[in-house]
Amino acid sequence: MFDTQPLYKVAKVLLAPRKGILAADQSVTSMNKQLESLGLKPTPELRRLYRQLLFTTPGMEEFVSGVILHDASIRNHTDEGTKFSDVLIAKGIIPIIKVDKGTVPHDNYPREVLTQGLDDLAERAREYYNMGARASKWRAVLTISDNTPTMENLRTDAMTMARYASIMQNAGLLPIVEPEVLFSGSHSLRRAQAVTTETLRVFFSALVEQKVDLKAVILKSSMVLAGSSHKNQSTPEEVAVATIETFKQSVPETVPGIVFLSGGQTPKRATANLNAIAKLEAESDLPWEFAFSFSRGIEEPVQNAWLGKKENVPLAQAELIKRLRLNSLADGGEYSPDME
Ligand code: 13P
């Protein structure tokens, strides 16, 4: 079995206070949709230019401990030919590789999906390690409705996630496990809390069963909040209470940290919720470090400033730094909306 000690150090670096993870691992399809929504015609070159803009932003290392990359990006490079992974490493930022291959329908379970990507995972992990990655991410997707997620869907996805984590630890990559409970839906805060608690319990029980070293795992979680179309939208204080209560009921104390996805919340809302969670954390005696790991919650304003134009790159990079700084403040419970 691989020695997981070096991964404790990776976890510590990724969870450094006041820093977070930039999730720049949109699939080609998602990235194309984002480019189209800016009125642009997606091309591989435009996707490369966008990632170059992000990763070469001066000073981002003050707020960013790791960047999650898609397979296409870890193989890509700057105009000068420097690999994106090397650009990040030079700044002291850990390249994290998204290794799942997306979802497919869970046959016989309407509206539910399963995450793919185990088959050649050990070989891919070796290749990514040699490219400089020291952590990885795998996302499972759970939808809340009157009759989902089913226990069968949770268990199957959890077993796959546990295999992923075990393969990663044996390849020298810290696994970030991301069972995303989707924000979309009309469910209440109470229901979101119940589903997220159950989900995390099932996933961690599978990790334990597969003898994954939980000290070398980071959880990437949704914040717990009422569904996006529920009549009562949760306040930051409600989100903080429900989220922390959920973790107390479901996340083993040995896990070193929990990072949050933004899940389709507006950037401001995601930051305000992170801030409320950090404030409550400071009053509670919790075993985990918290940090942000947003994609849309950080990148939306960057993309809107960029619009695919070279002359807008400095403005877009300034937007990136602004959003990162606000999230770094929120990580310490020191953000307020009038800083926007
Ligand atoms: P969002 O912050 O846009 O939810 O994305 C985070 C992520 O990594 C999704 O897998």
Short mmCIF file of C-alpha atoms and ligand atoms in Angstrom, two decimals:
data_model
loop_
_atom_site.label_atom_id
_atom_site.label_comp_id
_atom_site.label_asym_id
_atom_site.label_seq_id
_atom_site.Cartn_x
_atom_site.Cartn_y
_atom_site.Cartn_z
CA MET A 1 0.00 0.00 0.00
CA PHE A 2 1.20 3.51 -0.81
CA ASP A 3 2.52 5.66 2.02
CA THR A 4 -0.16 8.34 2.52
CA GLN A 5 2.07 10.58 4.69
CA PRO A 6 3.08 12.91 1.78
CA LEU A 7 -0.63 13.42 1.09
CA TYR A 8 -1.17 14.88 4.58
CA LYS A 9 1.22 17.63 3.56
CA VAL A 10 -0.68 18.18 0.29
CA ALA A 11 -3.91 18.49 2.30
CA LYS A 12 -2.28 21.01 4.61
CA VAL A 13 -1.06 23.14 1.72
CA LEU A 14 -4.44 23.03 -0.04
CA LEU A 15 -6.26 23.97 3.17
CA ALA A 16 -3.95 26.87 4.11
CA PRO A 17 -5.84 29.62 5.97
CA ARG A 18 -7.22 32.44 3.80
CA LYS A 19 -6.63 30.49 0.62
CA GLY A 20 -8.94 28.44 -1.54
CA ILE A 21 -9.09 26.33 -4.66
CA LEU A 22 -9.99 27.66 -8.10
CA ALA A 23 -12.13 25.07 -9.89
CA ALA A 24 -11.21 25.75 -13.53
CA ASP A 25 -12.06 22.21 -14.64
CA GLN A 26 -15.15 22.79 -16.76
CA SER A 27 -15.51 20.04 -19.35
CA VAL A 28 -15.16 21.05 -22.99
CA THR A 29 -18.98 21.03 -23.26
CA SER A 30 -19.50 23.23 -20.17
CA MET A 31 -16.74 25.62 -21.18
CA ASN A 32 -18.24 25.89 -24.67
CA LYS A 33 -21.64 26.74 -23.19
CA GLN A 34 -20.05 29.46 -21.08
CA LEU A 35 -18.28 30.89 -24.13
CA GLU A 36 -21.50 30.79 -26.16
CA SER A 37 -23.33 32.66 -23.42
CA LEU A 38 -20.76 35.45 -23.90
CA GLY A 39 -21.71 35.52 -27.60
CA LEU A 40 -18.49 33.78 -28.66
CA LYS A 41 -17.95 30.89 -31.03
CA PRO A 42 -16.15 28.22 -28.95
CA THR A 43 -12.83 26.96 -30.31
CA PRO A 44 -9.94 25.07 -28.66
CA GLU A 45 -7.83 28.25 -29.01
CA LEU A 46 -10.41 30.38 -27.21
CA ARG A 47 -10.58 27.84 -24.39
CA ARG A 48 -6.77 27.89 -24.16
CA LEU A 49 -6.68 31.70 -24.10
CA TYR A 50 -9.27 31.75 -21.31
CA ARG A 51 -7.28 29.32 -19.15
CA GLN A 52 -4.10 31.27 -19.89
CA LEU A 53 -5.82 34.43 -18.65
CA LEU A 54 -6.75 32.70 -15.38
CA PHE A 55 -3.48 30.93 -14.64
CA THR A 56 -1.16 33.81 -15.49
CA THR A 57 -3.02 36.30 -13.29
CA PRO A 58 -0.33 38.12 -11.29
CA GLY A 59 -0.66 37.63 -7.53
CA MET A 60 -3.31 34.91 -7.57
CA GLU A 61 -1.08 32.73 -5.40
CA GLU A 62 -1.85 34.99 -2.43
CA PHE A 63 -5.39 33.57 -2.42
CA VAL A 64 -5.15 30.27 -4.29
CA SER A 65 -3.60 27.06 -2.96
CA GLY A 66 -4.69 24.78 -5.81
CA VAL A 67 -6.29 24.89 -9.24
CA ILE A 68 -8.48 22.09 -10.58
CA LEU A 69 -7.71 21.37 -14.22
CA HIS A 70 -9.47 19.35 -16.87
CA ASP A 71 -7.46 16.80 -18.86
CA ALA A 72 -7.35 19.16 -21.87
CA SER A 73 -5.87 21.97 -19.73
CA ILE A 74 -3.18 20.00 -17.96
CA ARG A 75 -1.85 19.12 -21.45
CA ASN A 76 -2.09 22.73 -22.63
CA HIS A 77 0.35 25.64 -22.45
CA THR A 78 0.81 29.40 -22.62
CA ASP A 79 1.61 31.39 -25.77
CA GLU A 80 5.29 30.94 -24.90
CA GLY A 81 4.88 27.18 -24.65
CA THR A 82 5.07 26.83 -20.84
CA LYS A 83 2.79 24.05 -19.60
CA PHE A 84 -0.13 25.41 -17.52
CA SER A 85 0.80 22.97 -14.74
CA ASP A 86 4.33 24.44 -14.67
CA VAL A 87 2.94 28.00 -14.57
CA LEU A 88 0.97 27.04 -11.45
CA ILE A 89 3.79 25.09 -9.79
CA ALA A 90 6.11 28.09 -10.26
CA LYS A 91 3.62 30.13 -8.22
CA GLY A 92 3.48 27.50 -5.46
CA ILE A 93 -0.02 26.43 -6.52
CA ILE A 94 -0.85 22.71 -6.59
CA PRO A 95 -2.27 21.40 -9.89
CA ILE A 96 -5.34 19.25 -9.17
CA ILE A 97 -6.70 17.03 -11.92
CA LYS A 98 -10.39 16.25 -12.44
CA VAL A 99 -10.38 12.56 -13.27
CA ASP A 100 -14.03 11.50 -13.51
CA LYS A 101 -15.52 11.23 -16.98
CA GLY A 102 -18.87 12.81 -16.19
CA THR A 103 -22.19 11.08 -15.61
CA VAL A 104 -24.48 8.63 -17.42
CA PRO A 105 -28.10 7.76 -16.56
CA HIS A 106 -28.46 5.16 -13.81
CA ASP A 107 -30.45 2.51 -15.68
CA ASN A 108 -33.73 1.62 -13.96
CA TYR A 109 -33.47 4.71 -11.70
CA PRO A 110 -35.28 7.57 -13.46
CA ARG A 111 -33.67 11.03 -13.13
CA GLU A 112 -30.59 9.63 -11.37
CA VAL A 113 -27.06 9.46 -12.74
CA LEU A 114 -23.82 7.62 -12.01
CA THR A 115 -20.29 8.93 -12.43
CA GLN A 116 -17.97 7.18 -14.91
CA GLY A 117 -14.20 6.88 -15.23
CA LEU A 118 -12.77 4.01 -13.20
CA ASP A 119 -11.54 1.71 -15.96
CA ASP A 120 -8.16 3.20 -16.87
CA LEU A 121 -7.89 5.37 -13.78
CA ALA A 122 -4.69 3.93 -12.30
CA GLU A 123 -2.80 4.49 -15.59
CA ARG A 124 -4.17 8.00 -15.98
CA ALA A 125 -3.23 8.78 -12.37
CA ARG A 126 0.38 7.81 -13.02
CA GLU A 127 0.48 10.05 -16.08
CA TYR A 128 -1.04 13.01 -14.19
CA TYR A 129 1.41 12.53 -11.32
CA ASN A 130 4.27 12.74 -13.81
CA MET A 131 2.74 15.94 -15.19
CA GLY A 132 2.94 17.51 -11.72
CA ALA A 133 -0.55 16.91 -10.29
CA ARG A 134 -0.58 16.09 -6.58
CA ALA A 135 -4.35 15.97 -6.00
CA SER A 136 -7.43 15.00 -7.99
CA LYS A 137 -11.18 15.47 -7.99
CA TRP A 138 -14.14 13.17 -8.66
CA ARG A 139 -17.70 14.49 -8.71
CA ALA A 140 -20.93 12.57 -8.11
CA VAL A 141 -24.25 14.29 -8.78
CA LEU A 142 -27.32 13.86 -6.58
CA THR A 143 -30.69 15.41 -7.37
CA ILE A 144 -33.27 16.15 -4.71
CA SER A 145 -36.88 15.38 -5.65
CA ASP A 146 -39.77 13.70 -3.81
CA ASN A 147 -38.24 10.29 -4.47
CA THR A 148 -34.55 10.95 -5.16
CA PRO A 149 -31.80 10.34 -4.37
CA THR A 150 -32.56 6.66 -3.84
CA MET A 151 -30.41 4.63 -1.46
CA GLU A 152 -29.44 2.37 -4.40
CA ASN A 153 -28.15 5.37 -6.38
CA LEU A 154 -26.26 6.73 -3.37
CA ARG A 155 -24.64 3.37 -2.61
CA THR A 156 -23.56 2.68 -6.19
CA ASP A 157 -22.07 6.15 -6.66
CA ALA A 158 -20.42 5.98 -3.22
CA MET A 159 -18.74 2.67 -4.01
CA THR A 160 -17.37 4.11 -7.26
CA MET A 161 -16.14 7.21 -5.40
CA ALA A 162 -14.44 5.01 -2.80
CA ARG A 163 -12.65 3.02 -5.53
CA TYR A 164 -11.53 6.32 -7.06
CA ALA A 165 -10.16 7.54 -3.71
CA SER A 166 -8.32 4.31 -3.09
CA ILE A 167 -6.74 4.30 -6.58
CA MET A 168 -5.66 7.92 -6.10
CA GLN A 169 -4.02 7.36 -2.74
CA ASN A 170 -2.11 4.42 -4.19
CA ALA A 171 -0.91 6.64 -7.04
CA GLY A 172 0.30 9.44 -4.73
CA LEU A 173 -2.55 11.86 -5.49
CA LEU A 174 -4.74 13.30 -2.74
CA PRO A 175 -8.39 12.55 -3.58
CA ILE A 176 -10.95 15.33 -3.34
CA VAL A 177 -14.35 13.63 -3.07
CA GLU A 178 -17.25 15.71 -4.34
CA PRO A 179 -20.73 14.33 -3.85
CA GLU A 180 -22.63 17.35 -5.16
CA VAL A 181 -26.21 17.65 -3.94
CA LEU A 182 -27.71 19.94 -6.57
CA PHE A 183 -29.11 23.35 -5.61
CA SER A 184 -31.74 23.26 -8.37
CA GLY A 185 -35.19 22.16 -7.24
CA SER A 186 -38.04 23.29 -5.03
CA HIS A 187 -36.98 21.44 -1.87
CA SER A 188 -36.88 23.08 1.56
CA LEU A 189 -33.79 23.77 3.64
CA ARG A 190 -34.82 20.93 5.95
CA ARG A 191 -34.98 18.48 3.08
CA ALA A 192 -31.59 19.66 1.73
CA GLN A 193 -30.11 19.06 5.17
CA ALA A 194 -31.61 15.58 5.48
CA VAL A 195 -30.46 14.53 1.99
CA THR A 196 -26.95 15.97 2.35
CA THR A 197 -26.49 14.32 5.75
CA GLU A 198 -27.59 10.94 4.36
CA THR A 199 -25.44 11.37 1.25
CA LEU A 200 -22.29 12.17 3.21
CA ARG A 201 -22.90 9.29 5.62
CA VAL A 202 -23.26 6.79 2.77
CA PHE A 203 -20.20 8.14 0.94
CA PHE A 204 -17.93 8.14 3.99
CA SER A 205 -19.06 4.68 4.98
CA ALA A 206 -18.00 3.42 1.52
CA LEU A 207 -14.61 5.17 1.87
CA VAL A 208 -14.06 3.49 5.24
CA GLU A 209 -15.11 0.11 3.79
CA GLN A 210 -12.49 0.47 1.03
CA LYS A 211 -9.82 1.33 3.65
CA VAL A 212 -9.25 4.83 2.29
CA ASP A 213 -7.08 6.90 4.65
CA LEU A 214 -9.49 9.68 5.62
CA LYS A 215 -6.62 11.89 6.84
CA ALA A 216 -5.56 12.08 3.17
CA VAL A 217 -8.97 13.06 1.75
CA ILE A 218 -10.62 16.46 1.26
CA LEU A 219 -14.41 16.69 1.02
CA LYS A 220 -15.81 19.05 -1.59
CA SER A 221 -19.40 19.72 -0.59
CA SER A 222 -22.43 21.73 -1.52
CA MET A 223 -23.54 24.30 1.01
CA VAL A 224 -26.83 23.25 2.58
CA LEU A 225 -29.61 25.55 1.40
CA ALA A 226 -33.22 25.46 0.17
CA GLY A 227 -33.62 24.64 -3.54
CA SER A 228 -33.22 27.44 -6.09
CA SER A 229 -36.99 27.51 -6.77
CA HIS A 230 -38.18 27.13 -3.17
CA LYS A 231 -40.35 30.04 -1.99
CA ASN A 232 -38.14 30.78 1.03
CA GLN A 233 -34.53 31.31 -0.01
CA SER A 234 -32.17 30.54 2.89
CA THR A 235 -30.32 33.41 4.56
CA PRO A 236 -26.54 33.15 5.08
CA GLU A 237 -27.12 32.50 8.80
CA GLU A 238 -29.56 29.67 8.02
CA VAL A 239 -27.13 28.21 5.49
CA ALA A 240 -24.31 28.31 8.06
CA VAL A 241 -26.33 26.56 10.79
CA ALA A 242 -27.69 23.87 8.44
CA THR A 243 -24.32 23.26 6.76
CA ILE A 244 -22.34 22.90 9.97
CA GLU A 245 -25.04 20.75 11.60
CA THR A 246 -24.96 18.48 8.53
CA PHE A 247 -21.20 18.00 8.74
CA LYS A 248 -21.35 17.31 12.49
CA GLN A 249 -23.77 14.49 11.75
CA SER A 250 -21.95 12.96 8.82
CA VAL A 251 -18.27 13.84 8.31
CA PRO A 252 -15.66 11.88 10.27
CA GLU A 253 -13.39 14.03 12.44
CA THR A 254 -10.26 12.59 10.82
CA VAL A 255 -11.04 14.29 7.49
CA PRO A 256 -8.74 17.35 7.47
CA GLY A 257 -10.93 19.76 5.55
CA ILE A 258 -14.03 20.64 3.61
CA VAL A 259 -14.11 22.92 0.56
CA PHE A 260 -17.26 24.32 -0.99
CA LEU A 261 -18.58 24.41 -4.53
CA SER A 262 -20.73 27.39 -5.48
CA GLY A 263 -23.35 25.25 -7.20
CA GLY A 264 -25.06 27.93 -9.29
CA GLN A 265 -25.41 30.55 -6.55
CA THR A 266 -24.47 34.06 -7.65
CA PRO A 267 -20.86 34.94 -6.81
CA LYS A 268 -22.00 37.41 -4.11
CA ARG A 269 -24.32 34.92 -2.51
CA ALA A 270 -21.70 32.16 -2.46
CA THR A 271 -19.22 34.55 -0.79
CA ALA A 272 -21.79 35.77 1.77
CA ASN A 273 -22.70 32.18 2.64
CA LEU A 274 -19.04 31.18 2.98
CA ASN A 275 -18.54 34.15 5.30
CA ALA A 276 -21.46 33.12 7.53
CA ILE A 277 -20.15 29.55 7.68
CA ALA A 278 -16.67 30.83 8.67
CA LYS A 279 -18.14 33.05 11.38
CA LEU A 280 -20.08 30.18 12.88
CA GLU A 281 -17.04 27.93 12.56
CA ALA A 282 -15.03 30.42 14.63
CA GLU A 283 -17.56 30.06 17.48
CA SER A 284 -17.70 26.27 17.24
CA ASP A 285 -15.04 23.73 18.03
CA LEU A 286 -14.83 21.93 14.69
CA PRO A 287 -12.13 19.50 13.56
CA TRP A 288 -12.09 20.62 9.90
CA GLU A 289 -10.49 23.45 7.93
CA PHE A 290 -12.93 25.15 5.54
CA ALA A 291 -12.15 26.80 2.19
CA PHE A 292 -13.78 27.82 -1.08
CA SER A 293 -13.45 25.79 -4.27
CA PHE A 294 -15.76 27.70 -6.59
CA SER A 295 -15.92 27.66 -10.34
CA ARG A 296 -18.90 29.74 -11.48
CA GLY A 297 -18.85 31.67 -8.18
CA ILE A 298 -15.42 33.02 -9.07
CA GLU A 299 -15.27 32.91 -12.85
CA GLU A 300 -18.58 34.49 -13.90
CA PRO A 301 -17.42 38.11 -13.41
CA VAL A 302 -14.06 37.25 -14.99
CA GLN A 303 -15.71 35.93 -18.14
CA ASN A 304 -18.06 38.93 -18.33
CA ALA A 305 -15.10 41.31 -18.17
CA TRP A 306 -13.08 39.34 -20.72
CA LEU A 307 -15.63 38.71 -23.50
CA GLY A 308 -12.95 36.90 -25.51
CA LYS A 309 -10.95 40.09 -26.20
CA LYS A 310 -7.20 40.37 -25.71
CA GLU A 311 -7.46 44.02 -24.64
CA ASN A 312 -9.80 43.01 -21.79
CA VAL A 313 -7.37 40.52 -20.22
CA PRO A 314 -6.01 42.95 -17.55
CA LEU A 315 -9.58 43.92 -16.55
CA ALA A 316 -10.65 40.27 -16.35
CA GLN A 317 -7.59 39.42 -14.26
CA ALA A 318 -8.45 42.31 -11.92
CA GLU A 319 -11.96 40.81 -11.54
CA LEU A 320 -10.40 37.46 -10.70
CA ILE A 321 -8.22 39.00 -7.99
CA LYS A 322 -11.19 40.95 -6.61
CA ARG A 323 -13.36 37.83 -6.31
CA LEU A 324 -10.50 35.81 -4.84
CA ARG A 325 -9.74 38.52 -2.28
CA LEU A 326 -13.40 38.73 -1.20
CA ASN A 327 -13.57 34.95 -0.82
CA SER A 328 -10.33 34.96 1.12
CA LEU A 329 -11.84 37.53 3.49
CA ALA A 330 -15.00 35.41 3.73
CA ASP A 331 -12.84 32.41 4.60
CA GLY A 332 -11.85 34.37 7.72
CA GLY A 333 -15.41 35.63 8.39
CA GLU A 334 -14.36 39.18 7.50
CA TYR A 335 -16.41 39.85 4.38
CA SER A 336 -19.33 42.22 4.14
CA PRO A 337 -21.53 42.90 1.07
CA ASP A 338 -20.55 46.60 1.04
CA MET A 339 -17.05 45.54 -0.04
CA GLU A 340 -18.50 44.55 -3.42
P1 13P B 1 -19.30 25.47 -9.13
O1 13P B 1 -18.59 26.28 -8.08
O2 13P B 1 -19.60 26.22 -10.38
O3 13P B 1 -20.48 24.74 -8.57
O4 13P B 1 -18.28 24.35 -9.61
C1 13P B 1 -17.51 23.68 -8.70
C2 13P B 1 -17.10 22.37 -9.22
O5 13P B 1 -15.99 21.96 -9.10
C3 13P B 1 -18.13 21.56 -9.89
O6 13P B 1 -17.65 20.27 -10.04
#
